[in-house]
Structures are given as structure tokens and as C-alpha cells.
mmCIF file with all atom_site columns, C-alpha atoms in Angstrom:
data_model
loop_
_atom_site.group_PDB
_atom_site.id
_atom_site.type_symbol
_atom_site.label_atom_id
_atom_site.label_alt_id
_atom_site.label_comp_id
_atom_site.label_asym_id
_atom_site.label_entity_id
_atom_site.label_seq_id
_atom_site.pdbx_PDB_ins_code
_atom_site.Cartn_x
_atom_site.Cartn_y
_atom_site.Cartn_z
_atom_site.occupancy
_atom_site.B_iso_or_equiv
_atom_site.pdbx_formal_charge
_atom_site.auth_seq_id
_atom_site.auth_comp_id
_atom_site.auth_asym_id
_atom_site.auth_atom_id
_atom_site.pdbx_PDB_model_num
ATOM 1   C CA . MET A 1 1   ? 98.571  91.174  86.105  1.00 40.00 ? 1   MET A CA 1
ATOM 2   C CA . ALA A 1 2   ? 96.430  89.102  88.421  1.00 39.00 ? 2   ALA A CA 1
ATOM 3   C CA . ALA A 1 3   ? 97.777  87.893  91.735  1.00 44.00 ? 3   ALA A CA 1
ATOM 4   C CA . GLY A 1 4   ? 96.799  84.788  93.618  1.00 41.00 ? 4   GLY A CA 1
ATOM 5   C CA . ILE A 1 5   ? 97.484  83.704  97.176  1.00 37.00 ? 5   ILE A CA 1
ATOM 6   C CA . ALA A 1 6   ? 97.935  80.224  98.512  1.00 38.00 ? 6   ALA A CA 1
ATOM 7   C CA . MET A 1 7   ? 98.273  79.777  102.254 1.00 34.00 ? 7   MET A CA 1
ATOM 8   C CA . THR A 1 8   ? 99.082  77.037  104.696 1.00 37.00 ? 8   THR A CA 1
ATOM 9   C CA . GLY A 1 9   ? 99.479  76.911  108.473 1.00 39.00 ? 9   GLY A CA 1
ATOM 10  C CA . ALA A 1 10  ? 102.613 78.252  110.148 1.00 40.00 ? 10  ALA A CA 1
ATOM 11  C CA . GLY A 1 11  ? 104.313 78.838  113.451 1.00 46.00 ? 11  GLY A CA 1
ATOM 12  C CA . ALA A 1 12  ? 105.797 82.060  114.734 1.00 55.00 ? 12  ALA A CA 1
ATOM 13  C CA . GLY A 1 13  ? 109.480 81.865  113.783 1.00 76.00 ? 13  GLY A CA 1
ATOM 14  C CA . GLU A 1 14  ? 111.575 84.239  111.731 1.00 92.00 ? 14  GLU A CA 1
ATOM 15  C CA . LEU A 1 15  ? 109.448 85.640  108.910 1.00 95.00 ? 15  LEU A CA 1
ATOM 16  C CA . ARG A 1 16  ? 110.909 86.730  105.590 1.00 97.00 ? 16  ARG A CA 1
ATOM 17  C CA . LEU A 1 17  ? 109.294 87.932  102.382 1.00 98.00 ? 17  LEU A CA 1
ATOM 18  C CA . VAL A 1 18  ? 111.118 86.429  99.417  1.00 98.00 ? 18  VAL A CA 1
ATOM 19  C CA . MET A 1 19  ? 110.644 88.210  96.102  1.00 98.00 ? 19  MET A CA 1
ATOM 20  C CA . PHE A 1 20  ? 111.434 86.039  93.096  1.00 98.00 ? 20  PHE A CA 1
ATOM 21  C CA . GLU A 1 21  ? 112.157 88.292  90.123  1.00 98.00 ? 21  GLU A CA 1
ATOM 22  C CA . ARG A 1 22  ? 114.056 88.471  86.848  1.00 97.00 ? 22  ARG A CA 1
ATOM 23  C CA . ASP A 1 23  ? 115.753 91.133  84.757  1.00 96.00 ? 23  ASP A CA 1
ATOM 24  C CA . GLY A 1 24  ? 113.354 92.838  82.379  1.00 97.00 ? 24  GLY A CA 1
ATOM 25  C CA . CYS A 1 25  ? 110.223 92.045  84.405  1.00 98.00 ? 25  CYS A CA 1
ATOM 26  C CA . ILE A 1 26  ? 108.016 95.134  84.117  1.00 98.00 ? 26  ILE A CA 1
ATOM 27  C CA . TYR A 1 27  ? 105.891 94.120  87.115  1.00 98.00 ? 27  TYR A CA 1
ATOM 28  C CA . CYS A 1 28  ? 109.007 93.681  89.227  1.00 98.00 ? 28  CYS A CA 1
ATOM 29  C CA . ALA A 1 29  ? 110.128 97.168  88.191  1.00 98.00 ? 29  ALA A CA 1
ATOM 30  C CA . ARG A 1 30  ? 106.706 98.552  89.061  1.00 98.00 ? 30  ARG A CA 1
ATOM 31  C CA . TRP A 1 31  ? 106.893 96.932  92.538  1.00 98.00 ? 31  TRP A CA 1
ATOM 32  C CA . HIS A 1 32  ? 110.355 98.451  93.049  1.00 97.00 ? 32  HIS A CA 1
ATOM 33  C CA . GLU A 1 33  ? 108.978 101.881 92.100  1.00 97.00 ? 33  GLU A CA 1
ATOM 34  C CA . GLN A 1 34  ? 105.718 101.750 94.065  1.00 97.00 ? 34  GLN A CA 1
ATOM 35  C CA . ILE A 1 35  ? 106.497 99.578  97.110  1.00 97.00 ? 35  ILE A CA 1
ATOM 36  C CA . GLY A 1 36  ? 110.224 98.910  97.334  1.00 97.00 ? 36  GLY A CA 1
ATOM 37  C CA . PRO A 1 37  ? 111.399 102.259 98.748  1.00 97.00 ? 37  PRO A CA 1
ATOM 38  C CA . ALA A 1 38  ? 108.846 102.238 101.591 1.00 96.00 ? 38  ALA A CA 1
ATOM 39  C CA . TYR A 1 39  ? 108.761 98.510  102.375 1.00 97.00 ? 39  TYR A CA 1
ATOM 40  C CA . PRO A 1 40  ? 111.670 98.396  104.884 1.00 97.00 ? 40  PRO A CA 1
ATOM 41  C CA . ASP A 1 41  ? 110.108 101.286 106.853 1.00 96.00 ? 41  ASP A CA 1
ATOM 42  C CA . THR A 1 42  ? 106.709 99.616  107.305 1.00 95.00 ? 42  THR A CA 1
ATOM 43  C CA . ALA A 1 43  ? 105.467 97.311  110.065 1.00 94.00 ? 43  ALA A CA 1
ATOM 44  C CA . GLU A 1 44  ? 105.222 94.574  107.440 1.00 95.00 ? 44  GLU A CA 1
ATOM 45  C CA . GLY A 1 45  ? 108.809 95.168  106.343 1.00 96.00 ? 45  GLY A CA 1
ATOM 46  C CA . ALA A 1 46  ? 110.010 94.993  109.941 1.00 94.00 ? 46  ALA A CA 1
ATOM 47  C CA . ALA A 1 47  ? 108.060 91.775  110.526 1.00 95.00 ? 47  ALA A CA 1
ATOM 48  C CA . ALA A 1 48  ? 109.170 90.103  107.282 1.00 96.00 ? 48  ALA A CA 1
ATOM 49  C CA . PRO A 1 49  ? 112.353 91.612  105.827 1.00 97.00 ? 49  PRO A CA 1
ATOM 50  C CA . LEU A 1 50  ? 112.689 91.353  102.057 1.00 97.00 ? 50  LEU A CA 1
ATOM 51  C CA . LEU A 1 51  ? 114.999 88.873  100.359 1.00 97.00 ? 51  LEU A CA 1
ATOM 52  C CA . GLN A 1 52  ? 115.283 89.344  96.578  1.00 97.00 ? 52  GLN A CA 1
ATOM 53  C CA . LEU A 1 53  ? 116.163 86.298  94.476  1.00 97.00 ? 53  LEU A CA 1
ATOM 54  C CA . ASP A 1 54  ? 116.453 85.742  90.761  1.00 97.00 ? 54  ASP A CA 1
ATOM 55  C CA . ILE A 1 55  ? 113.774 83.246  89.750  1.00 97.00 ? 55  ILE A CA 1
ATOM 56  C CA . LYS A 1 56  ? 116.442 80.986  88.173  1.00 95.00 ? 56  LYS A CA 1
ATOM 57  C CA . ALA A 1 57  ? 118.840 81.110  91.164  1.00 95.00 ? 57  ALA A CA 1
ATOM 58  C CA . PRO A 1 58  ? 119.129 78.141  93.507  1.00 94.00 ? 58  PRO A CA 1
ATOM 59  C CA . LEU A 1 59  ? 117.223 78.441  96.771  1.00 94.00 ? 59  LEU A CA 1
ATOM 60  C CA . PRO A 1 60  ? 119.217 79.441  99.825  1.00 93.00 ? 60  PRO A CA 1
ATOM 61  C CA . ASP A 1 61  ? 120.123 76.585  102.181 1.00 93.00 ? 61  ASP A CA 1
ATOM 62  C CA . GLY A 1 62  ? 117.243 75.773  104.493 1.00 93.00 ? 62  GLY A CA 1
ATOM 63  C CA . MET A 1 63  ? 114.490 77.252  102.299 1.00 95.00 ? 63  MET A CA 1
ATOM 64  C CA . THR A 1 64  ? 111.576 74.958  101.479 1.00 94.00 ? 64  THR A CA 1
ATOM 65  C CA . LEU A 1 65  ? 108.881 75.862  98.951  1.00 96.00 ? 65  LEU A CA 1
ATOM 66  C CA . ILE A 1 66  ? 105.768 73.716  99.318  1.00 93.00 ? 66  ILE A CA 1
ATOM 67  C CA . GLY A 1 67  ? 104.185 75.345  96.253  1.00 90.00 ? 67  GLY A CA 1
ATOM 68  C CA . GLY A 1 68  ? 107.056 74.329  93.996  1.00 92.00 ? 68  GLY A CA 1
ATOM 69  C CA . PRO A 1 69  ? 109.350 76.709  92.161  1.00 94.00 ? 69  PRO A CA 1
ATOM 70  C CA . PRO A 1 70  ? 107.790 80.033  91.161  1.00 96.00 ? 70  PRO A CA 1
ATOM 71  C CA . ALA A 1 71  ? 106.624 80.171  87.557  1.00 95.00 ? 71  ALA A CA 1
ATOM 72  C CA . ILE A 1 72  ? 106.036 83.919  87.096  1.00 96.00 ? 72  ILE A CA 1
ATOM 73  C CA . THR A 1 73  ? 107.694 87.095  88.247  1.00 98.00 ? 73  THR A CA 1
ATOM 74  C CA . PRO A 1 74  ? 107.347 88.616  90.610  1.00 98.00 ? 74  PRO A CA 1
ATOM 75  C CA . THR A 1 75  ? 106.308 85.904  93.026  1.00 98.00 ? 75  THR A CA 1
ATOM 76  C CA . PHE A 1 76  ? 106.311 86.769  96.712  1.00 98.00 ? 76  PHE A CA 1
ATOM 77  C CA . VAL A 1 77  ? 106.753 83.896  99.157  1.00 98.00 ? 77  VAL A CA 1
ATOM 78  C CA . LEU A 1 78  ? 106.389 84.434  102.881 1.00 97.00 ? 78  LEU A CA 1
ATOM 79  C CA . THR A 1 79  ? 108.633 82.059  104.788 1.00 96.00 ? 79  THR A CA 1
ATOM 80  C CA . ASP A 1 80  ? 108.688 81.174  108.463 1.00 95.00 ? 80  ASP A CA 1
ATOM 81  C CA . ASP A 1 81  ? 112.106 79.843  109.501 1.00 94.00 ? 81  ASP A CA 1
ATOM 82  C CA . GLY A 1 82  ? 112.739 79.101  105.812 1.00 95.00 ? 82  GLY A CA 1
ATOM 83  C CA . ALA A 1 83  ? 109.517 77.177  105.189 1.00 95.00 ? 83  ALA A CA 1
ATOM 84  C CA . GLU A 1 84  ? 106.880 78.579  102.833 1.00 96.00 ? 84  GLU A CA 1
ATOM 85  C CA . VAL A 1 85  ? 103.777 79.868  104.605 1.00 95.00 ? 85  VAL A CA 1
ATOM 86  C CA . ALA A 1 86  ? 101.999 81.803  101.860 1.00 96.00 ? 86  ALA A CA 1
ATOM 87  C CA . ARG A 1 87  ? 102.518 82.894  98.278  1.00 97.00 ? 87  ARG A CA 1
ATOM 88  C CA . MET A 1 88  ? 101.415 85.783  96.078  1.00 97.00 ? 88  MET A CA 1
ATOM 89  C CA . ALA A 1 89  ? 101.948 85.172  92.377  1.00 97.00 ? 89  ALA A CA 1
ATOM 90  C CA . GLY A 1 90  ? 102.181 88.421  90.437  1.00 97.00 ? 90  GLY A CA 1
ATOM 91  C CA . TYR A 1 91  ? 102.022 92.044  91.487  1.00 97.00 ? 91  TYR A CA 1
ATOM 92  C CA . PRO A 1 92  ? 98.426  93.286  91.872  1.00 95.00 ? 92  PRO A CA 1
ATOM 93  C CA . GLY A 1 93  ? 99.297  96.984  92.222  1.00 95.00 ? 93  GLY A CA 1
ATOM 94  C CA . ASP A 1 94  ? 100.201 99.100  95.209  1.00 92.00 ? 94  ASP A CA 1
ATOM 95  C CA . GLU A 1 95  ? 96.823  99.076  96.971  1.00 91.00 ? 95  GLU A CA 1
ATOM 96  C CA . PHE A 1 96  ? 96.045  95.363  96.682  1.00 95.00 ? 96  PHE A CA 1
ATOM 97  C CA . PHE A 1 97  ? 99.622  94.341  97.461  1.00 97.00 ? 97  PHE A CA 1
ATOM 98  C CA . TRP A 1 98  ? 99.365  95.578  101.061 1.00 95.00 ? 98  TRP A CA 1
ATOM 99  C CA . VAL A 1 99  ? 95.995  93.888  101.634 1.00 95.00 ? 99  VAL A CA 1
ATOM 100 C CA . LEU A 1 100 ? 97.243  90.561  100.276 1.00 96.00 ? 100 LEU A CA 1
ATOM 101 C CA . LEU A 1 101 ? 100.522 90.829  102.175 1.00 96.00 ? 101 LEU A CA 1
ATOM 102 C CA . ASP A 1 102 ? 98.671  91.507  105.433 1.00 93.00 ? 102 ASP A CA 1
ATOM 103 C CA . ASP A 1 103 ? 96.558  88.392  104.778 1.00 94.00 ? 103 ASP A CA 1
ATOM 104 C CA . MET A 1 104 ? 99.736  86.380  104.279 1.00 95.00 ? 104 MET A CA 1
ATOM 105 C CA . LEU A 1 105 ? 101.284 87.749  107.470 1.00 95.00 ? 105 LEU A CA 1
ATOM 106 C CA . GLU A 1 106 ? 98.118  87.077  109.475 1.00 93.00 ? 106 GLU A CA 1
ATOM 107 C CA . GLN A 1 107 ? 98.245  83.464  108.264 1.00 91.00 ? 107 GLN A CA 1
ATOM 108 C CA . ALA A 1 108 ? 101.714 83.301  109.816 1.00 91.00 ? 108 ALA A CA 1
ATOM 109 C CA . GLY A 1 109 ? 100.341 84.608  113.122 1.00 89.00 ? 109 GLY A CA 1
ATOM 110 C CA . TRP A 1 110 ? 101.447 88.244  112.768 1.00 85.00 ? 110 TRP A CA 1
ATOM 111 C CA . THR A 1 111 ? 99.191  91.162  113.618 1.00 80.00 ? 111 THR A CA 1
ATOM 112 C CA . ASP A 1 112 ? 99.883  94.766  112.737 1.00 75.00 ? 112 ASP A CA 1
ATOM 113 C CA . PRO A 1 113 ? 100.723 96.623  115.966 1.00 74.00 ? 113 PRO A CA 1
ATOM 114 C CA . ALA A 1 114 ? 99.076  99.763  114.532 1.00 75.00 ? 114 ALA A CA 1
ATOM 115 C CA . ALA A 1 115 ? 95.771  97.976  113.825 1.00 71.00 ? 115 ALA A CA 1
ATOM 116 C CA . PRO A 1 116 ? 92.885  98.764  116.144 1.00 68.00 ? 116 PRO A CA 1
ATOM 117 C CA . PRO A 1 117 ? 92.336  96.044  118.769 1.00 65.00 ? 117 PRO A CA 1
ATOM 118 C CA . GLN A 1 118 ? 89.672  93.452  118.068 1.00 60.00 ? 118 GLN A CA 1
ATOM 119 C CA . GLN A 1 119 ? 86.556  93.688  120.202 1.00 58.00 ? 119 GLN A CA 1
ATOM 120 C CA . GLY A 1 120 ? 86.161  90.579  122.335 1.00 56.00 ? 120 GLY A CA 1
ATOM 121 C CA . GLY A 1 121 ? 83.007  88.975  123.624 1.00 51.00 ? 121 GLY A CA 1
ATOM 122 C CA . THR A 1 122 ? 80.128  87.264  121.960 1.00 52.00 ? 122 THR A CA 1
ATOM 123 C CA . LEU A 1 123 ? 77.438  88.574  119.716 1.00 51.00 ? 123 LEU A CA 1
ATOM 124 C CA . PRO A 1 124 ? 73.951  88.832  121.168 1.00 54.00 ? 124 PRO A CA 1
ATOM 125 C CA . ALA A 1 125 ? 71.579  86.035  120.255 1.00 57.00 ? 125 ALA A CA 1
ATOM 126 C CA . PRO A 1 126 ? 69.244  86.851  117.375 1.00 60.00 ? 126 PRO A CA 1
ATOM 127 C CA . ALA A 1 127 ? 65.735  87.931  118.310 1.00 61.00 ? 127 ALA A CA 1
ATOM 128 C CA . PRO A 1 128 ? 63.115  85.191  118.106 1.00 64.00 ? 128 PRO A CA 1
ATOM 129 C CA . PRO A 1 129 ? 60.722  85.369  115.147 1.00 65.00 ? 129 PRO A CA 1
ATOM 130 C CA . PRO A 1 130 ? 57.448  87.207  115.815 1.00 69.00 ? 130 PRO A CA 1
ATOM 131 C CA . ALA A 1 131 ? 54.555  85.040  117.024 1.00 69.00 ? 131 ALA A CA 1
ATOM 132 C CA . ASN A 1 132 ? 51.730  84.476  114.544 1.00 64.00 ? 132 ASN A CA 1
#
């Protein structure tokens, strides 16, 4: 199943990853097998704890989805203080899930504490073209 991401700007409040799912969803089951057991023990899981919701259930008080109600399961919505920041529709498999989730978290202002630090400074100016 393909997965898409939509992102908008966000602050740095309380992050939560909301997983919209339904009974009988094979991709939800696959996520629970491949990602679910490890998720709470990861830096991402600590930064954005998981909240599982049935796709037909009412939203919790204070939750705002700017992308509208999810249409497919699973849909992962990253919220910041209850407001949608980014969305991943579908489950792209265990390798792509982490890459897409990290993109979502970066959009919310989070950086992985285990990631190597970014090199600062400016790039050198390009060399001038050779004289003719």
C-alpha cells in the first residue's frame, strides 16, 4: 500500500502520533507486528507517544484534523498540542515508515538526539569558469 505525507507548520508543544485503524485491517496488523512492539522504546516513540483510535470513533476533545477525517487505515497523524501537524496515509513497510515518521517529526521541530550533529558554516563559493 502506498503512503503519502502532508505537512504543515507547527510549534513545539506536546507531540503525539495518532494511529487511526479498524478491525480486520491487514496493514494495521502488519504495523503492529513490525513496528508496534519497538515503537515505545524508540526516540520517536518517546517524542510522540502513540494513541490508537478506531477510524469511526469520535475524535478526543481538543484534537483538530486539518486534513479532514482519515479515509484509509492505517492513517498516522502527528499532532502538536492536539492540532494536526503531518499525516501519513497507509503503511509503507517497516523501512519507509521510520523515514517518513522522522520527516513528520522534523516538520514539528523535533530532531533525533542520536542523529549526528549538522555541520555549520557556509559552503565555499564555486570556482570561476576558466578564461578563454
